[in-house]
mmCIF file of C-alpha atoms and ligand atoms in Angstrom:
data_model
loop_
_atom_site.group_PDB
_atom_site.id
_atom_site.type_symbol
_atom_site.label_atom_id
_atom_site.label_comp_id
_atom_site.label_asym_id
_atom_site.label_seq_id
_atom_site.Cartn_x
_atom_site.Cartn_y
_atom_site.Cartn_z
ATOM 1 C CA UNK A 1493 0.000 0.000 0.000
ATOM 2 C CA UNK A 1494 2.640 2.482 1.017
ATOM 3 C CA UNK A 1495 4.792 1.405 -1.941
ATOM 4 C CA UNK A 1496 1.860 2.059 -4.255
ATOM 5 C CA UNK A 1497 1.378 5.506 -2.769
ATOM 6 C CA UNK A 1498 5.015 6.312 -3.261
ATOM 7 C CA UNK A 1499 4.879 5.123 -6.831
ATOM 8 C CA UNK A 1500 1.962 7.399 -7.440
ATOM 9 C CA UNK A 1501 3.496 10.394 -5.729
ATOM 10 C CA UNK A 1502 6.873 10.066 -7.332
ATOM 11 C CA UNK A 1503 5.843 10.530 -10.979
ATOM 12 C CA UNK A 1504 3.561 13.402 -10.106
ATOM 13 C CA UNK A 1505 6.232 15.354 -8.240
ATOM 14 C CA UNK A 1506 8.659 14.558 -11.041
ATOM 15 C CA UNK A 1507 6.123 16.013 -13.454
ATOM 16 C CA UNK A 1508 5.833 19.122 -11.320
ATOM 17 C CA UNK A 1509 9.589 19.433 -11.246
ATOM 18 C CA UNK A 1510 9.876 19.140 -15.017
ATOM 19 C CA UNK A 1511 7.124 21.708 -15.389
ATOM 20 C CA UNK A 1512 8.984 24.052 -13.075
ATOM 21 C CA UNK A 1513 12.221 23.472 -14.967
ATOM 22 C CA UNK A 1514 10.483 24.010 -18.301
ATOM 23 C CA UNK A 1515 9.043 27.272 -17.010
ATOM 24 C CA UNK A 1516 12.453 28.418 -15.833
ATOM 25 C CA UNK A 1517 13.981 27.480 -19.176
ATOM 26 C CA UNK A 1518 11.376 29.425 -21.070
ATOM 27 C CA UNK A 1519 11.602 32.505 -18.847
ATOM 28 C CA UNK A 1520 15.388 32.626 -18.614
ATOM 29 C CA UNK A 1521 16.225 33.325 -22.281
ATOM 30 C CA UNK A 1522 13.603 36.103 -22.564
ATOM 31 C CA UNK A 1523 14.800 37.871 -19.460
ATOM 32 C CA UNK A 1524 18.434 37.494 -20.402
ATOM 33 C CA UNK A 1525 17.818 38.465 -24.016
ATOM 34 C CA UNK A 1526 19.201 41.986 -23.771
ATOM 35 C CA UNK A 1527 21.900 41.119 -21.293
ATOM 36 C CA UNK A 1528 25.120 40.068 -22.851
ATOM 37 C CA UNK A 1529 27.501 38.059 -20.705
ATOM 38 C CA UNK A 1530 25.409 35.829 -18.555
ATOM 39 C CA UNK A 1531 22.854 38.226 -17.073
ATOM 40 C CA UNK A 1532 25.356 40.967 -16.371
ATOM 41 C CA UNK A 1533 24.324 44.351 -17.749
ATOM 42 C CA UNK A 1534 27.245 46.493 -18.853
ATOM 43 C CA UNK A 1535 27.040 50.142 -17.822
ATOM 44 C CA UNK A 1536 28.934 51.308 -20.922
ATOM 45 C CA UNK A 1537 27.285 54.595 -21.983
ATOM 46 C CA UNK A 1538 24.904 54.586 -19.022
ATOM 47 C CA UNK A 1539 23.169 57.934 -18.574
ATOM 48 C CA UNK A 1540 22.499 57.452 -14.867
ATOM 49 C CA UNK A 1541 25.928 56.070 -13.955
ATOM 50 C CA UNK A 1542 28.409 57.524 -16.495
ATOM 51 C CA UNK A 1543 31.334 57.498 -14.050
ATOM 52 C CA UNK A 1544 30.833 53.755 -13.575
ATOM 53 C CA UNK A 1545 30.614 52.796 -17.239
ATOM 54 C CA UNK A 1546 33.266 50.116 -17.213
ATOM 55 C CA UNK A 1547 31.379 48.116 -14.575
ATOM 56 C CA UNK A 1548 28.450 45.688 -14.472
ATOM 57 C CA UNK A 1549 25.230 45.119 -12.579
ATOM 58 C CA UNK A 1550 23.714 41.659 -12.103
ATOM 59 C CA UNK A 1551 20.241 40.962 -13.478
ATOM 60 C CA UNK A 1552 17.684 39.502 -13.071
ATOM 61 C CA UNK A 1553 18.967 39.020 -9.519
ATOM 62 C CA UNK A 1554 18.731 42.698 -8.567
ATOM 63 C CA UNK A 1555 15.270 42.979 -10.119
ATOM 64 C CA UNK A 1556 13.982 40.238 -7.886
ATOM 65 C CA UNK A 1557 15.252 42.007 -4.760
ATOM 66 C CA UNK A 1558 14.468 45.664 -5.458
ATOM 67 C CA UNK A 1559 10.956 46.447 -6.602
ATOM 68 C CA UNK A 1560 11.952 49.657 -8.375
ATOM 69 C CA UNK A 1561 14.146 47.521 -10.647
ATOM 70 C CA UNK A 1562 11.418 44.951 -11.295
ATOM 71 C CA UNK A 1563 11.108 45.672 -15.016
ATOM 72 C CA UNK A 1564 14.762 46.144 -15.877
ATOM 73 C CA UNK A 1565 15.903 44.054 -18.852
ATOM 74 C CA UNK A 1566 18.642 46.204 -20.382
ATOM 75 C CA UNK A 1567 20.738 49.331 -19.861
ATOM 76 C CA UNK A 1568 18.030 51.668 -21.041
ATOM 77 C CA UNK A 1569 15.390 50.357 -18.648
ATOM 78 C CA UNK A 1570 18.046 50.317 -15.894
ATOM 79 C CA UNK A 1571 18.800 54.030 -16.423
ATOM 80 C CA UNK A 1572 15.100 54.895 -16.549
ATOM 81 C CA UNK A 1573 14.399 53.005 -13.315
ATOM 82 C CA UNK A 1574 17.175 54.843 -11.484
ATOM 83 C CA UNK A 1575 16.036 58.255 -12.706
ATOM 84 C CA UNK A 1576 12.483 57.458 -11.642
ATOM 85 C CA UNK A 1577 13.546 56.113 -8.245
ATOM 86 C CA UNK A 1578 15.648 59.101 -7.172
ATOM 87 C CA UNK A 1579 12.752 61.401 -7.965
ATOM 88 C CA UNK A 1580 10.210 59.304 -6.130
ATOM 89 C CA UNK A 1581 9.401 59.503 -2.452
ATOM 90 C CA UNK A 1582 10.662 55.906 -2.032
ATOM 91 C CA UNK A 1583 14.361 56.762 -2.103
ATOM 92 C CA UNK A 1584 14.693 58.628 1.193
ATOM 93 C CA UNK A 1585 11.427 60.305 2.217
ATOM 94 C CA UNK A 1586 9.473 57.135 2.986
ATOM 95 C CA UNK A 1587 12.336 55.419 4.848
ATOM 96 C CA UNK A 1588 12.653 58.564 6.981
ATOM 97 C CA UNK A 1589 8.930 58.622 7.662
ATOM 98 C CA UNK A 1590 8.569 61.969 5.892
ATOM 99 C CA UNK A 1591 6.376 63.026 3.025
ATOM 100 C CA UNK A 1592 6.592 65.497 0.223
ATOM 101 C CA UNK A 1593 4.143 68.297 -0.567
ATOM 102 C CA UNK A 1594 3.802 66.639 -3.949
ATOM 103 C CA UNK A 1595 2.781 63.044 -3.232
ATOM 104 C CA UNK A 1596 4.727 61.462 -6.090
ATOM 105 C CA UNK A 1597 8.000 63.305 -6.154
ATOM 106 C CA UNK A 1598 10.765 64.325 -3.796
ATOM 107 C CA UNK A 1599 13.379 67.076 -4.029
ATOM 108 C CA UNK A 1600 16.547 65.656 -5.578
ATOM 109 C CA UNK A 1601 19.060 65.062 -2.805
ATOM 110 C CA UNK A 1602 22.616 65.769 -3.937
ATOM 111 C CA UNK A 1603 24.395 62.754 -5.507
ATOM 112 C CA UNK A 1604 21.406 60.420 -5.070
ATOM 113 C CA UNK A 1605 22.134 58.816 -8.436
ATOM 114 C CA UNK A 1606 25.824 58.320 -7.704
ATOM 115 C CA UNK A 1607 25.049 56.672 -4.394
ATOM 116 C CA UNK A 1608 22.481 54.398 -6.006
ATOM 117 C CA UNK A 1609 24.871 53.418 -8.832
ATOM 118 C CA UNK A 1610 27.647 52.559 -6.374
ATOM 119 C CA UNK A 1611 25.286 50.627 -4.112
ATOM 120 C CA UNK A 1612 24.044 48.469 -6.990
ATOM 121 C CA UNK A 1613 27.477 47.862 -8.536
ATOM 122 C CA UNK A 1614 28.897 46.925 -5.135
ATOM 123 C CA UNK A 1615 26.046 44.484 -4.475
ATOM 124 C CA UNK A 1616 27.792 41.422 -3.115
ATOM 125 C CA UNK A 1617 25.197 38.866 -4.224
ATOM 126 C CA UNK A 1618 24.389 39.894 -7.760
ATOM 127 C CA UNK A 1619 26.804 42.476 -9.149
ATOM 128 C CA UNK A 1620 30.260 41.879 -7.699
ATOM 129 C CA UNK A 1621 30.346 38.379 -9.251
ATOM 130 C CA UNK A 1622 29.633 39.993 -12.658
ATOM 131 C CA UNK A 1623 32.522 42.397 -12.210
ATOM 132 C CA UNK A 1624 34.869 39.683 -10.988
ATOM 133 C CA UNK A 1625 33.976 37.611 -14.084
ATOM 134 C CA UNK A 1626 35.365 40.504 -16.104
ATOM 135 C CA UNK A 1627 38.408 40.784 -13.838
ATOM 136 C CA UNK A 1628 37.171 44.089 -12.468
ATOM 137 C CA UNK A 1629 37.053 45.260 -8.872
ATOM 138 C CA UNK A 1630 34.870 48.361 -8.839
ATOM 139 C CA UNK A 1631 36.151 51.125 -6.558
ATOM 140 C CA UNK A 1632 33.825 52.372 -3.826
ATOM 141 C CA UNK A 1633 31.963 55.656 -3.807
ATOM 142 C CA UNK A 1634 33.947 58.381 -2.039
ATOM 143 C CA UNK A 1635 32.889 58.757 1.570
ATOM 144 C CA UNK A 1636 32.753 62.532 0.988
ATOM 145 C CA UNK A 1637 30.071 61.961 -1.682
ATOM 146 C CA UNK A 1638 28.082 59.720 0.631
ATOM 147 C CA UNK A 1639 28.350 62.406 3.338
ATOM 148 C CA UNK A 1640 27.218 65.081 0.867
ATOM 149 C CA UNK A 1641 24.137 62.992 0.068
ATOM 150 C CA UNK A 1642 23.304 62.652 3.743
ATOM 151 C CA UNK A 1643 23.793 66.382 4.389
ATOM 152 C CA UNK A 1644 21.427 67.113 1.550
ATOM 153 C CA UNK A 1645 18.825 64.654 2.848
ATOM 154 C CA UNK A 1646 19.262 66.113 6.325
ATOM 155 C CA UNK A 1647 18.787 69.647 5.050
ATOM 156 C CA UNK A 1648 15.713 68.811 2.957
ATOM 157 C CA UNK A 1649 13.989 66.918 5.738
ATOM 158 C CA UNK A 1650 14.876 69.259 8.609
ATOM 159 C CA UNK A 1651 11.804 71.190 7.639
ATOM 160 C CA UNK A 1652 8.323 71.043 9.080
ATOM 161 C CA UNK A 1653 6.693 71.075 5.658
ATOM 162 C CA UNK A 1654 8.488 67.859 4.717
ATOM 163 C CA UNK A 1655 8.926 66.121 8.042
ATOM 164 C CA UNK A 1656 6.452 67.103 10.655
ATOM 165 C CA UNK A 1657 5.286 65.491 13.860
ATOM 166 C CA UNK A 1658 7.397 62.826 15.490
ATOM 167 C CA UNK A 1659 10.874 62.917 13.930
ATOM 168 C CA UNK A 1660 12.282 59.971 15.888
ATOM 169 C CA UNK A 1661 12.314 57.708 12.824
ATOM 170 C CA UNK A 1662 13.846 60.440 10.687
ATOM 171 C CA UNK A 1663 16.657 61.069 13.124
ATOM 172 C CA UNK A 1664 17.516 57.444 13.757
ATOM 173 C CA UNK A 1665 17.432 56.600 10.032
ATOM 174 C CA UNK A 1666 19.749 59.511 9.274
ATOM 175 C CA UNK A 1667 22.165 58.174 11.902
ATOM 176 C CA UNK A 1668 22.034 54.704 10.312
ATOM 177 C CA UNK A 1669 22.711 56.165 6.887
ATOM 178 C CA UNK A 1670 25.619 58.190 8.265
ATOM 179 C CA UNK A 1671 27.053 55.019 9.729
ATOM 180 C CA UNK A 1672 26.796 53.347 6.324
ATOM 181 C CA UNK A 1673 28.965 56.123 4.848
ATOM 182 C CA UNK A 1674 31.697 55.295 7.373
ATOM 183 C CA UNK A 1675 31.419 51.562 7.618
ATOM 184 C CA UNK A 1676 30.073 50.060 4.379
ATOM 185 C CA UNK A 1677 32.864 49.223 1.982
ATOM 186 C CA UNK A 1678 30.848 50.393 -1.035
ATOM 187 C CA UNK A 1679 30.344 53.916 0.347
ATOM 188 C CA UNK A 1680 33.367 54.668 2.518
ATOM 189 C CA UNK A 1681 36.014 55.101 -0.204
ATOM 190 C CA UNK A 1682 39.052 57.327 -0.003
ATOM 191 C CA UNK A 1683 40.988 59.122 -2.739
ATOM 192 C CA UNK A 1684 43.928 56.789 -2.288
ATOM 193 C CA UNK A 1685 41.660 53.829 -3.156
ATOM 194 C CA UNK A 1686 40.618 55.645 -6.332
ATOM 195 C CA UNK A 1687 37.092 56.181 -5.037
ATOM 196 C CA UNK A 1688 34.443 57.505 -7.431
ATOM 197 C CA UNK A 1689 33.185 61.001 -6.613
ATOM 198 C CA UNK A 1690 29.634 62.204 -7.191
ATOM 199 C CA UNK A 1691 30.980 65.227 -8.999
ATOM 200 C CA UNK A 1692 32.476 62.981 -11.681
ATOM 201 C CA UNK A 1693 29.233 61.089 -12.147
ATOM 202 C CA UNK A 1694 26.979 64.160 -11.982
ATOM 203 C CA UNK A 1695 29.047 67.211 -12.968
ATOM 204 C CA UNK A 1696 25.963 69.223 -13.851
ATOM 205 C CA UNK A 1697 23.564 68.208 -11.131
ATOM 206 C CA UNK A 1698 24.230 69.883 -7.861
ATOM 207 C CA UNK A 1699 20.870 68.930 -6.366
ATOM 208 C CA UNK A 1700 19.967 70.494 -3.045
ATOM 209 C CA UNK A 1701 23.305 71.763 -1.773
HETATM 210 C C1 LIG B 3154 6.558 46.937 -13.991
HETATM 211 O O1 LIG B 3154 5.599 46.563 -14.953
HETATM 212 C C2 LIG B 3154 4.322 46.289 -14.401
HETATM 213 C C3 LIG B 3154 3.445 45.750 -15.532
HETATM 214 O O2 LIG B 3154 3.474 46.608 -16.631
HETATM 215 C C4 LIG B 3154 3.767 47.564 -13.779
HETATM 216 O O3 LIG B 3154 2.495 47.308 -13.206
HETATM 217 C C5 LIG B 3154 4.729 48.031 -12.680
HETATM 218 O O4 LIG B 3154 4.283 49.263 -12.158
HETATM 219 C C6 LIG B 3154 6.127 48.193 -13.246
HETATM 220 N N1 LIG B 3154 7.032 48.454 -12.138
HETATM 221 C C7 LIG B 3154 7.927 49.440 -12.156
HETATM 222 C C8 LIG B 3154 8.754 49.596 -10.937
HETATM 223 O O5 LIG B 3154 8.087 50.170 -13.122
HETATM 224 C C1 LIG B 3155 15.521 65.305 15.280
HETATM 225 O O1 LIG B 3155 16.552 66.174 14.839
HETATM 226 C C2 LIG B 3155 16.125 67.529 14.689
HETATM 227 C C3 LIG B 3155 17.265 68.315 14.010
HETATM 228 O O2 LIG B 3155 18.499 68.011 14.553
HETATM 229 C C4 LIG B 3155 15.740 68.058 16.055
HETATM 230 O O3 LIG B 3155 15.305 69.415 15.947
HETATM 231 C C5 LIG B 3155 14.592 67.196 16.610
HETATM 232 O O4 LIG B 3155 14.247 67.605 17.911
HETATM 233 C C6 LIG B 3155 14.983 65.729 16.626
HETATM 234 N N1 LIG B 3155 13.804 64.921 16.953
HETATM 235 C C7 LIG B 3155 13.800 64.062 17.971
HETATM 236 C C8 LIG B 3155 12.544 63.283 18.161
HETATM 237 O O5 LIG B 3155 14.761 63.905 18.713
HETATM 238 C C1 LIG B 3156 35.317 50.824 5.056
HETATM 239 O O1 LIG B 3156 34.510 49.803 5.607
HETATM 240 C C2 LIG B 3156 35.144 48.532 5.647
HETATM 241 C C3 LIG B 3156 34.100 47.521 6.098
HETATM 242 O O2 LIG B 3156 33.543 47.883 7.319
HETATM 243 C C4 LIG B 3156 36.355 48.609 6.572
HETATM 244 O O3 LIG B 3156 36.997 47.362 6.616
HETATM 245 C C5 LIG B 3156 37.306 49.695 6.047
HETATM 246 O O4 LIG B 3156 38.377 49.862 6.944
HETATM 247 C C6 LIG B 3156 36.589 51.014 5.895
HETATM 248 N N1 LIG B 3156 37.460 51.966 5.201
HETATM 249 C C7 LIG B 3156 37.741 53.151 5.730
HETATM 250 C C8 LIG B 3156 38.643 54.017 4.911
HETATM 251 O O5 LIG B 3156 37.291 53.537 6.800
#
């Protein structure tokens, strides 16, 4: 009896497994279509991350972990997603528990794009392996750039119109973000390590400074 049950269960789970594998096989080539080199998107001629153009970001891995990257399939959709994200309230206003007078957009905090580019390129799970495959070790963002971003966020949100009421969450999140600039290897770069400065990535976009 139990043998019979097993014999019945086995083929059906094997069928499920083959179905799952078939689905994966059919999804994989479509998603990877625009990505040369094994799901790594090259940033060559990126508009959002021009200072990082020799490096790579790993997709579809990043898309599955960050909802604002959900529809990224190539460099163009990557750039568009970054531009949209830094202008949305999701980048820093929501995490700080603040809101904007315009519900959909936030003031551009200085070097937001540069920080986002560095964070994604330095992603240990999905992007660093892509860069290592190409024998590249991307340099970190300069700590000074990370600090400039935080100062800008601090300045924008130290304002009752943007952040009113209880500012406990704002203040503790700003402290966390400041700590990241000192202690995360992707954001705490120094000149002697050849760190990438926001000014190089965004020479014409001072933001709120
Ligand atoms: C991704 O595409 C879906 C379907 O078109 C859409 O509903 C969703 O808003 C898009 N997500 C982003 C982050 O653009
Ligand atoms: C948060 O920081 C601001 C500016 O430094 C300060 O005015 C405010 O009292 C702080 N809020 C809390 C809850 O400590
Ligand atoms: C940057 O952070 C890493 C990881 O915490 C640390 O090992 C390194 O010493 C830091 N670099 C600087 C210049 O502080």
